[in-house]
CSV table of C-alpha atoms in Angstrom, one decimal:
chain,number,residue,atom,x,y,z
A,244,MET,CA,1.4,-15.3,6.0
A,245,ASP,CA,0.8,-13.4,2.8
A,246,PRO,CA,-1.8,-10.7,3.3
A,247,ILE,CA,-3.1,-11.1,-0.3
A,248,ILE,CA,-4.5,-14.5,-1.3
A,249,GLY,CA,-3.9,-15.1,-5.0
A,250,ALA,CA,-2.0,-11.9,-5.7
A,251,PRO,CA,-0.2,-11.6,-9.0
A,252,GLN,CA,3.4,-12.7,-8.8
A,253,ALA,CA,6.0,-10.0,-9.1
A,254,GLN,CA,8.3,-9.8,-12.1
A,255,GLY,CA,11.7,-11.5,-11.8
A,256,LEU,CA,14.4,-8.9,-11.5
A,257,THR,CA,18.1,-9.0,-12.3
A,258,GLN,CA,21.0,-7.0,-10.8
A,259,SER,CA,21.1,-4.9,-14.0
A,260,GLY,CA,17.6,-3.7,-13.2
A,261,GLN,CA,16.1,-5.4,-16.4
A,262,THR,CA,13.0,-7.5,-15.9
A,263,GLY,CA,13.0,-11.1,-17.0
A,264,SER,CA,9.3,-10.8,-17.8
A,265,PRO,CA,7.6,-10.8,-21.2
A,266,ALA,CA,6.9,-7.7,-23.1
A,267,GLY,CA,4.2,-5.5,-21.6
A,268,SER,CA,5.5,-5.7,-18.0
A,269,PRO,CA,5.7,-2.5,-16.1
A,270,THR,CA,8.6,-0.2,-17.1
A,271,GLY,CA,10.9,1.2,-14.6
A,272,SER,CA,9.9,-1.3,-11.9
A,273,PRO,CA,12.0,-1.4,-8.7
A,274,SER,CA,15.3,-3.2,-9.5
A,275,GLY,CA,18.4,-4.6,-7.8
A,276,ALA,CA,16.4,-5.2,-4.7
A,277,LEU,CA,16.9,-8.1,-2.3
A,278,PRO,CA,14.2,-10.4,-0.8
A,279,ALA,CA,13.3,-9.3,2.7
A,280,GLY,CA,14.7,-12.5,4.2
A,281,GLU,CA,18.2,-11.5,2.9
A,282,THR,CA,18.0,-7.9,4.1
A,283,ILE,CA,16.9,-8.6,7.6
A,284,LYS,CA,18.1,-11.6,9.6
A,285,ASP,CA,19.1,-12.9,13.1
A,286,SER,CA,22.8,-13.8,13.5
A,287,ASP,CA,25.3,-14.9,16.2
A,288,THR,CA,28.9,-15.0,17.0
A,289,GLN,CA,29.7,-17.8,14.6
A,290,SER,CA,28.0,-16.2,11.6
A,291,PHE,CA,29.0,-12.6,12.3
A,292,GLY,CA,31.9,-12.7,9.9
A,293,GLN,CA,29.7,-13.8,7.0
A,294,ASP,CA,26.5,-11.9,7.9
A,295,VAL,CA,28.1,-8.6,8.7
A,296,VAL,CA,31.8,-8.3,7.7
A,297,GLN,CA,31.5,-10.0,4.3
A,298,ALA,CA,28.1,-8.7,3.6
A,299,SER,CA,29.2,-5.2,4.3
A,300,MET,CA,31.7,-5.4,1.4
A,301,GLN,CA,28.6,-4.9,-0.9
A,302,VAL,CA,26.2,-2.8,1.1
A,303,PRO,CA,26.2,-1.2,4.5
A,304,VAL,CA,25.0,-3.5,7.3
A,305,LEU,CA,23.3,-2.3,10.5
A,306,VAL,CA,23.9,-4.5,13.5
A,307,ASP,CA,21.2,-4.2,16.2
A,308,PHE,CA,22.4,-5.4,19.6
A,309,TRP,CA,19.3,-6.2,21.7
A,310,ALA,CA,17.8,-8.5,24.4
A,311,THR,CA,14.4,-9.9,25.1
A,312,TRP,CA,14.1,-8.1,28.5
A,313,CYS,CA,15.0,-4.7,27.0
A,314,GLY,CA,12.0,-2.4,26.6
A,315,PRO,CA,13.6,0.2,24.3
A,316,CYS,CA,14.8,-2.7,22.1
A,317,LYS,CA,11.2,-3.7,21.5
A,318,GLN,CA,10.5,-0.1,20.2
A,319,LEU,CA,13.6,0.2,18.1
A,320,GLY,CA,13.6,-3.2,16.5
A,321,PRO,CA,10.3,-3.1,14.5
A,322,ALA,CA,11.0,0.5,13.5
A,323,LEU,CA,14.4,-0.4,12.1
A,324,GLU,CA,13.0,-3.5,10.3
A,325,LYS,CA,10.3,-1.4,8.6
A,326,LEU,CA,12.8,1.3,7.4
A,327,VAL,CA,15.4,-1.2,6.2
A,328,ALA,CA,12.7,-3.1,4.3
A,329,GLU,CA,11.5,0.1,2.6
A,330,ARG,CA,15.0,0.7,1.3
A,331,ARG,CA,14.8,-2.4,-0.8
A,332,GLY,CA,18.4,-3.7,-0.4
A,333,ALA,CA,20.2,-0.4,-0.1
A,334,VAL,CA,21.1,-1.5,3.5
A,335,LYS,CA,20.9,-4.7,5.5
A,336,LEU,CA,19.9,-5.3,9.1
A,337,VAL,CA,21.5,-8.0,11.3
A,338,LYS,CA,20.1,-8.6,14.8
A,339,ILE,CA,22.3,-9.9,17.6
A,340,ASP,CA,20.8,-11.1,21.0
A,341,VAL,CA,23.5,-10.0,23.5
A,342,ASP,CA,22.4,-12.6,26.1
A,343,LYS,CA,23.1,-15.4,23.6
A,344,ASN,CA,26.3,-13.8,22.3
A,345,GLN,CA,28.0,-12.3,25.3
A,346,ALA,CA,31.5,-12.8,24.0
A,347,LEU,CA,30.8,-10.9,20.8
A,348,ALA,CA,29.1,-8.1,22.7
A,349,GLN,CA,32.1,-7.8,25.0
A,350,GLN,CA,34.5,-7.8,22.0
A,351,LEU,CA,32.6,-4.9,20.4
A,352,ARG,CA,32.3,-3.1,23.7
A,353,ILE,CA,28.6,-3.0,23.9
A,354,ALA,CA,28.0,-1.1,27.2
A,355,SER,CA,24.2,-0.7,26.9
A,356,ILE,CA,21.3,-1.7,24.7
A,357,PRO,CA,19.9,-1.1,22.3
A,358,THR,CA,23.1,-0.3,20.4
A,359,VAL,CA,23.3,-0.1,16.6
A,360,TYR,CA,26.6,-0.3,14.7
A,361,ALA,CA,26.8,0.4,10.9
A,362,PHE,CA,29.4,-1.6,9.1
A,363,TYR,CA,30.8,-0.9,5.6
A,364,GLN,CA,33.7,-2.5,3.8
A,365,GLY,CA,34.2,-4.7,6.8
A,366,GLN,CA,34.6,-1.8,9.3
A,367,PRO,CA,32.3,0.0,11.7
A,368,VAL,CA,31.6,3.4,10.2
A,369,ASP,CA,28.8,4.8,12.4
A,370,GLY,CA,26.4,4.0,15.2
A,371,PHE,CA,24.1,5.1,17.9
A,372,GLN,CA,22.6,4.0,21.3
A,373,GLY,CA,19.0,4.1,22.5
A,374,ALA,CA,15.6,3.9,20.7
A,375,LEU,CA,15.7,6.9,18.4
A,376,PRO,CA,12.4,8.3,16.9
A,377,GLU,CA,11.6,7.3,13.4
A,378,SER,CA,12.5,10.7,11.9
A,379,GLN,CA,16.0,10.4,13.3
A,380,LEU,CA,16.3,6.8,12.2
A,381,LYS,CA,15.4,7.8,8.6
A,382,GLN,CA,18.0,10.5,8.7
A,383,PHE,CA,20.6,8.1,10.0
A,384,LEU,CA,19.8,5.6,7.2
A,385,GLU,CA,19.8,8.1,4.4
A,386,GLN,CA,23.1,9.6,5.6
A,387,LEU,CA,24.6,6.2,5.8
A,388,ILE,CA,23.4,5.2,2.3
A,389,ASP,CA,24.6,8.5,0.9
A,390,LYS,CA,28.0,8.2,2.6
A,391,THR,CA,28.6,4.6,1.3
A,392,GLY,CA,27.1,5.3,-2.2
A,393,GLY,CA,24.5,2.6,-2.0
A,394,PRO,CA,24.6,-0.7,-3.9
A,395,ALA,CA,25.0,-0.9,-7.6
A,396,GLY,CA,21.7,-1.1,-9.6
A,397,GLN,CA,19.6,0.0,-6.6
A,398,GLY,CA,16.1,0.8,-7.7
A,399,PRO,CA,13.5,3.2,-6.4
A,400,SER,CA,12.2,3.1,-2.9
A,401,ILE,CA,8.9,1.6,-1.9
A,402,GLU,CA,7.4,5.1,-1.8
A,403,GLN,CA,8.5,5.7,-5.4
A,404,ALA,CA,7.2,2.4,-6.5
A,405,LEU,CA,3.8,3.1,-5.0
A,406,GLU,CA,3.7,6.5,-6.7
A,407,GLN,CA,4.6,4.8,-10.0
A,408,ALA,CA,1.9,2.1,-9.5
A,409,LYS,CA,-0.7,4.8,-8.7
A,410,ALA,CA,0.2,6.6,-11.9
A,411,LEU,CA,-0.1,3.4,-14.0
A,412,GLN,CA,-3.4,2.7,-12.4
A,413,GLN,CA,-4.7,6.2,-13.1
A,414,SER,CA,-3.6,5.9,-16.7
A,415,GLY,CA,-5.5,2.7,-17.2
A,416,ALA,CA,-2.6,0.3,-17.1
A,417,HIS,CA,-4.2,-1.8,-14.4
A,418,GLU,CA,-2.3,-5.1,-15.1
A,419,GLU,CA,1.1,-3.3,-14.9
A,420,ALA,CA,0.0,-1.4,-11.7
A,421,ALA,CA,-1.2,-4.7,-10.1
A,422,ALA,CA,2.2,-6.3,-10.8
A,423,LEU,CA,4.0,-3.4,-9.3
A,424,TYR,CA,1.8,-3.4,-6.2
A,425,ALA,CA,2.4,-7.1,-5.8
A,426,GLU,CA,6.2,-6.5,-6.0
A,427,VAL,CA,6.0,-4.0,-3.2
A,428,LEU,CA,4.2,-6.5,-1.1
A,429,GLN,CA,7.1,-8.9,-1.5
A,430,PHE,CA,9.2,-6.5,0.5
A,431,ASP,CA,6.5,-5.1,2.8
A,432,GLU,CA,3.6,-7.6,3.0
A,433,ARG,CA,1.6,-5.4,5.3
A,434,ASN,CA,1.8,-2.2,3.2
A,435,ALA,CA,-1.9,-1.0,3.3
A,436,THR,CA,-1.4,1.3,0.3
A,437,ALA,CA,-0.1,-1.6,-1.9
A,438,ILE,CA,-2.8,-3.9,-0.6
A,439,ALA,CA,-5.6,-1.5,-1.4
A,440,GLY,CA,-4.0,-0.6,-4.7
A,441,LEU,CA,-3.8,-4.2,-5.8
A,442,LEU,CA,-7.4,-4.9,-4.7
A,443,ARG,CA,-8.6,-1.9,-6.7
A,444,CYS,CA,-6.7,-3.1,-9.8
A,445,GLN,CA,-8.7,-6.3,-9.6
A,446,LEU,CA,-11.9,-4.2,-9.6
A,447,ASP,CA,-10.6,-2.1,-12.5
A,448,LEU,CA,-10.0,-5.3,-14.4
A,449,GLY,CA,-13.6,-6.4,-13.8
A,450,ASP,CA,-12.7,-9.3,-11.6
A,451,VAL,CA,-15.1,-8.5,-8.7
A,452,GLU,CA,-15.1,-12.1,-7.4
A,453,ARG,CA,-11.3,-12.3,-7.2
A,454,ALA,CA,-11.2,-8.9,-5.5
A,455,ALA,CA,-13.7,-10.0,-2.9
A,456,ALA,CA,-11.8,-13.3,-2.3
A,457,MET,CA,-8.5,-11.4,-1.9
A,458,TYR,CA,-10.2,-9.0,0.6
A,459,GLU,CA,-11.6,-11.8,2.6
A,460,GLY,CA,-8.2,-13.3,2.9
A,461,LEU,CA,-6.8,-10.3,4.7
A,462,GLU,CA,-6.0,-10.3,8.4
A,463,ASP,CA,-8.6,-8.5,10.4
A,464,ASP,CA,-6.3,-5.6,11.5
A,465,LEU,CA,-5.4,-4.9,7.9
A,466,LYS,CA,-9.1,-4.5,7.0
A,467,THR,CA,-9.3,-1.6,9.5
A,468,LYS,CA,-6.6,0.4,7.7
A,469,PRO,CA,-8.2,3.5,6.1
A,470,GLU,CA,-6.9,2.6,2.6
A,471,VAL,CA,-8.4,-0.9,2.8
A,472,GLN,CA,-11.7,0.4,4.3
A,473,SER,CA,-12.0,2.7,1.3
A,474,PHE,CA,-11.6,-0.3,-1.0
A,475,ARG,CA,-14.4,-2.1,0.9
A,476,ALA,CA,-16.7,0.7,-0.1
A,477,ALA,CA,-15.6,0.4,-3.7
A,478,LEU,CA,-16.1,-3.4,-3.6
A,479,GLU,CA,-19.7,-3.1,-2.3
A,480,LEU,CA,-20.5,-0.6,-5.1
A,481,ALA,CA,-19.0,-3.0,-7.7
A,482,GLN,CA,-21.0,-5.9,-6.3
A,483,LYS,CA,-24.2,-3.9,-6.4
A,484,ALA,CA,-23.5,-2.7,-9.9
A,485,ALA,CA,-23.0,-6.3,-11.1
A,486,ASP,CA,-26.7,-6.9,-10.2
A,487,THR,CA,-28.1,-4.0,-12.3
A,488,GLY,CA,-29.4,-4.3,-15.9
A,489,GLU,CA,-27.6,-3.5,-19.1
A,490,ILE,CA,-26.8,0.2,-19.8
A,491,ALA,CA,-28.7,0.4,-23.1
A,492,GLU,CA,-31.9,-1.1,-21.6
A,493,LEU,CA,-31.7,1.3,-18.6
A,494,LEU,CA,-31.0,4.3,-20.9
A,495,GLU,CA,-34.2,3.4,-22.8
A,496,ARG,CA,-36.3,3.2,-19.7
A,497,VAL,CA,-35.0,6.6,-18.4
A,498,ALA,CA,-35.6,8.2,-21.8
A,499,HIS,CA,-39.2,6.8,-21.9
A,500,ASP,CA,-39.9,8.0,-18.4
A,501,PRO,CA,-37.5,10.6,-16.8
A,502,LYS,CA,-39.3,10.2,-13.5
A,503,ASP,CA,-38.4,6.6,-13.3
A,504,HIS,CA,-35.9,7.1,-10.5
A,505,GLN,CA,-35.3,3.5,-9.9
A,506,ALA,CA,-34.2,3.0,-13.5
A,507,ARG,CA,-32.0,6.1,-13.3
A,508,TYR,CA,-30.5,4.8,-10.0
A,509,ASP,CA,-29.8,1.4,-11.6
A,510,LEU,CA,-28.3,3.2,-14.6
A,511,ALA,CA,-25.9,5.0,-12.3
A,512,GLN,CA,-24.7,1.8,-10.8
A,513,ALA,CA,-24.3,0.2,-14.2
A,514,LEU,CA,-22.3,3.2,-15.4
A,515,TYR,CA,-20.2,2.9,-12.3
A,516,ALA,CA,-19.5,-0.7,-13.1
A,517,ALA,CA,-18.4,0.3,-16.6
A,518,ASN,CA,-15.9,2.7,-15.1
A,519,LYS,CA,-18.0,5.7,-16.3
A,520,ARG,CA,-17.8,7.6,-13.0
A,521,GLU,CA,-18.7,11.0,-14.3
A,522,ALA,CA,-21.8,9.7,-16.0
A,523,ALA,CA,-22.9,7.8,-12.9
A,524,VAL,CA,-22.6,11.0,-10.8
A,525,GLU,CA,-24.7,12.9,-13.3
A,526,GLU,CA,-27.6,10.4,-13.0
A,527,LEU,CA,-27.5,10.5,-9.2
A,528,LEU,CA,-27.4,14.3,-9.1
A,529,GLU,CA,-30.3,14.3,-11.5
A,530,ILE,CA,-32.3,12.2,-9.0
A,531,VAL,CA,-31.5,14.6,-6.2
A,532,ARG,CA,-32.5,17.5,-8.4
A,533,ARG,CA,-35.8,16.0,-9.3
A,534,GLN,CA,-36.7,14.4,-5.9
A,535,ARG,CA,-34.0,14.5,-3.3
A,536,SER,CA,-35.9,12.4,-0.8
A,537,TRP,CA,-36.7,9.6,-3.2
A,538,ASN,CA,-36.3,6.1,-1.6
A,539,GLU,CA,-35.1,7.6,1.7
A,540,ASP,CA,-32.3,9.7,0.0
A,541,ALA,CA,-30.9,6.7,-1.8
A,542,ALA,CA,-29.2,8.8,-4.5
A,543,ARG,CA,-27.5,11.1,-2.0
A,544,LYS,CA,-26.4,8.1,0.1
A,545,LEU,CA,-24.9,6.4,-2.9
A,546,LEU,CA,-23.0,9.5,-3.9
A,547,LEU,CA,-21.6,9.6,-0.4
A,548,THR,CA,-20.5,6.0,-0.8
A,549,TYR,CA,-18.8,7.0,-4.1
A,550,PHE,CA,-17.0,9.8,-2.3
A,551,GLU,CA,-15.7,7.4,0.3
A,552,ALA,CA,-14.6,4.9,-2.3
A,553,TRP,CA,-12.7,7.5,-4.4
A,554,GLY,CA,-11.2,9.4,-1.5
A,555,ALA,CA,-11.7,12.9,-0.3
A,556,SER,CA,-9.0,14.4,-2.5
A,557,ASP,CA,-10.2,12.8,-5.7
A,558,PRO,CA,-11.0,15.6,-8.2
A,559,LEU,CA,-14.4,14.1,-9.1
A,560,THR,CA,-15.2,13.7,-5.4
A,561,LEU,CA,-14.5,17.4,-4.8
A,562,GLU,CA,-16.6,18.5,-7.9
A,563,ALA,CA,-19.5,16.2,-7.2
A,564,ARG,CA,-19.6,17.1,-3.5
A,565,ARG,CA,-19.8,20.8,-4.4
A,566,ARG,CA,-22.6,20.2,-6.8
A,567,LEU,CA,-24.5,18.0,-4.4
A,568,SER,CA,-24.2,20.7,-1.7
A,569,SER,CA,-25.6,23.3,-4.1
A,570,LEU,CA,-28.6,21.1,-4.8
A,571,LEU,CA,-29.3,20.4,-1.2
A,572,PHE,CA,-28.9,23.9,0.1
A,573,ALA,CA,-30.3,25.8,-2.8
């Protein structure tokens, strides 16, 4: 099940790393990557030659020998799948149920499970036994990829793609950022950072209704992720802002009567909707300065909602929080 309903489709990529999309698509997008269904798969004795030996002529292939009754296998399997998916085709994972493939397990001398072998160029080149912690699994994978040189045309990792998408979003290239977030979700459909980023792009593009529909389509456990919860605050702000009056009209009302706190409050929301965050903060701080308790601290509470939506490390959050504290404790 896709976590995002109606998400933009990712760009078509070629092995050369060039997109097949029209001009204006994101530059430097992840390339040479394989769909998740091709990088992680179940196999058996009959298909071992094709899925492992032949496939390892192109990229290293991990073979995870496991069984349904094996507790450590249940810990190792999901961790391996996650890390392999993040490497976007630099390595493949093949899973072998030893109970269903006993002859193969005996042939490869599998004495205990979980056991993982790494194949490259048709031969086993490395391996380990037991459920290693994620830090050691990462180290094992990186050493394997470095040792084998990685596949030709391999693009950046998911982490790098997310950093690029964030940079595009911050620069105002919201459509390009949305496409890149959507591409990440093709490889890791439950990546909370990519989900939240894609949702925020829809808000930045002014499509509040679509953003709300996409959010409602998420599974409940994804809605509890901190990144997605932060988006929820931003969505509520955008929905409220959509109900306020026009900026010019509100500016005129505030100029006519600076003590009209409701007009100033509505103006702040309208400015926020127009992506004028700094101006929105100024109006709310002015309400706090003039009458901090107005409407049961509405201005202060809205500022706190902004801080939640932007994140604690956002420069504007840090500056506005400092100024708010100065007003409250002066």
